CSV table of C-alpha atoms in Angstrom, one decimal:
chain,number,residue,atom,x,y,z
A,1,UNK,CA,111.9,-110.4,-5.4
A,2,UNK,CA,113.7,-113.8,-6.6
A,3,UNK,CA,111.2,-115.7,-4.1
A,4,UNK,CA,107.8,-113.7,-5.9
A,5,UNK,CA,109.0,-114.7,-9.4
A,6,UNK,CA,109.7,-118.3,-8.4
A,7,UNK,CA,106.2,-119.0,-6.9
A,8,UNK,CA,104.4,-117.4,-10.1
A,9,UNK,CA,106.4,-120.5,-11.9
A,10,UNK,CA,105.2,-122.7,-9.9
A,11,UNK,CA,101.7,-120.9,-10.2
A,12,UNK,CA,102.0,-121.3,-14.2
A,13,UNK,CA,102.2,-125.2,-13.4
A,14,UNK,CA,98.8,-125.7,-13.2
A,15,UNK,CA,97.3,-127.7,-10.3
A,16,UNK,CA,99.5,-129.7,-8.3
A,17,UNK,CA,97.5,-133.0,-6.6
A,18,UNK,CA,99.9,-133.8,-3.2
A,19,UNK,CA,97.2,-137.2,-3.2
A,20,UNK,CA,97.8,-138.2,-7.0
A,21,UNK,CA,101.9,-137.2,-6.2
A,22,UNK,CA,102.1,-139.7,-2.7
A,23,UNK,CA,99.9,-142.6,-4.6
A,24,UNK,CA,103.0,-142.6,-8.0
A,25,UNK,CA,105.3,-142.6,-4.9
A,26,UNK,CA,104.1,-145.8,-3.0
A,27,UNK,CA,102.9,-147.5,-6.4
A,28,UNK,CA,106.4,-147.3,-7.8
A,29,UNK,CA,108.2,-148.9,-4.7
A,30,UNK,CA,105.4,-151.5,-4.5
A,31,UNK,CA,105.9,-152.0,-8.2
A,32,UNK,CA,110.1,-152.3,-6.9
A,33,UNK,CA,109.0,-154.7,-3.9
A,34,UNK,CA,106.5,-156.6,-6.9
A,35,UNK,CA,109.8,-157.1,-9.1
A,36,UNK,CA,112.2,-158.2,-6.3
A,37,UNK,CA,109.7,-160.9,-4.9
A,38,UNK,CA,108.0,-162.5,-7.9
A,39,UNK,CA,111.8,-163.4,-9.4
A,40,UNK,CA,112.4,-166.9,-9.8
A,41,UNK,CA,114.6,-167.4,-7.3
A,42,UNK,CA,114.1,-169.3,-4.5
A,43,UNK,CA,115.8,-167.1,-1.9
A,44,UNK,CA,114.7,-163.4,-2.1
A,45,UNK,CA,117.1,-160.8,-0.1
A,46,UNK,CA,114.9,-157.3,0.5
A,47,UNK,CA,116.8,-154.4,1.7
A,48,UNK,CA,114.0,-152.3,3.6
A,49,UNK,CA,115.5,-149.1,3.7
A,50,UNK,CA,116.3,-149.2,-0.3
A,51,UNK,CA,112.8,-149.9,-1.2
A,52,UNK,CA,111.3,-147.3,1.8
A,53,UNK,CA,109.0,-149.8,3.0
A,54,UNK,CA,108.3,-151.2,6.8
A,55,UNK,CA,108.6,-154.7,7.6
A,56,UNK,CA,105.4,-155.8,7.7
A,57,UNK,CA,104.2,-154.6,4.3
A,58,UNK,CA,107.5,-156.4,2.6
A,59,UNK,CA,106.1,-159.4,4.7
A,60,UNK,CA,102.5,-159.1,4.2
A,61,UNK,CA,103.8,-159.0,0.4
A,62,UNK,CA,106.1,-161.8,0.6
A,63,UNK,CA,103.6,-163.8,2.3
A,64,UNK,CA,101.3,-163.3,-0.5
A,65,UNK,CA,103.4,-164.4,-3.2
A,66,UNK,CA,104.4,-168.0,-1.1
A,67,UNK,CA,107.5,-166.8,1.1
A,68,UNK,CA,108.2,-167.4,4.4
A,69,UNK,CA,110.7,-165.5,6.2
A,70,UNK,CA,114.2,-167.3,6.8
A,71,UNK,CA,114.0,-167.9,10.5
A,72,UNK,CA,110.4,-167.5,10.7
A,73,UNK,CA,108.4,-164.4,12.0
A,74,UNK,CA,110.5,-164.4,15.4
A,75,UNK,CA,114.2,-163.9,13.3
A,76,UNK,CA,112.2,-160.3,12.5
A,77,UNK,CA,111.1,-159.3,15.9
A,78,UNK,CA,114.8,-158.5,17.7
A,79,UNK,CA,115.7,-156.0,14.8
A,80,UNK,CA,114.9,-152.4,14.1
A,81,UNK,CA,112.3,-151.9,10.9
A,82,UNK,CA,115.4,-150.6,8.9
A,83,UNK,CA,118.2,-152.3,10.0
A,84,UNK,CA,118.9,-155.3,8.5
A,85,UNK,CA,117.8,-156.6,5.1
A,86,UNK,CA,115.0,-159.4,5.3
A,87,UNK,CA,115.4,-163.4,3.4
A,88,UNK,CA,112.6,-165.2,2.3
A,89,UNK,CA,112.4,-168.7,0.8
A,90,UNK,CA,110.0,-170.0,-0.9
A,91,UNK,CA,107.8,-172.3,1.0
A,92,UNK,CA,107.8,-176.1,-0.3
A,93,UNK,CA,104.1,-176.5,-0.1
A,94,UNK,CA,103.8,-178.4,3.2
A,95,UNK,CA,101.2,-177.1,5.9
A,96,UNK,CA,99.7,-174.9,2.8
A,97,UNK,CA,95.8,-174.8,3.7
């Protein structure tokens, strides 16, 4: 009976959106990944797994704001997605088109 009571709860919760729920979700670690990268530091450290994010969207975001990878793009090819945390510098301007 404990299970019943428990789903006319969730009933009296109105409308739950799964779409509106995963969208807060992603915003709020892009907002994390926004906050890490536009520091003014000149060497970012990003720890994938903390921020639950793959590689290439930390890069593609990275890339965006003037970082480069330490290493370039081949230092992230031998690693896993999660395994390691990923450096950036920021670029000095040369080579910018």
């Amino acid at each position: 009976m404990r299970k019943f009571q428990s789903m006319a709860r969730l009933r009296d919760l109105g409308r739950l959106n799964p779409a509106r729920s995963y969208r807060d979700r992603h915003g709020r670690r892009a907002l994390a990944l926004a906050a890490l990268l536009d520091g003014d530091d000149d060497e970012v450290v990003v720890r994938p797994w903390d921020l639950r994010l793959p590689r290439t969207v930390i890069l593609a975001a990275a890339r965006s704001r003037g970082l480069e990878p330490v290493g370039g793009t081949r230092s992230l090819v031998p690693r896993g997605p999660w395994t390691d945390p990923v450096r950036f510098t920021r670029s000095s301007g040369e080579g910018v088109r």
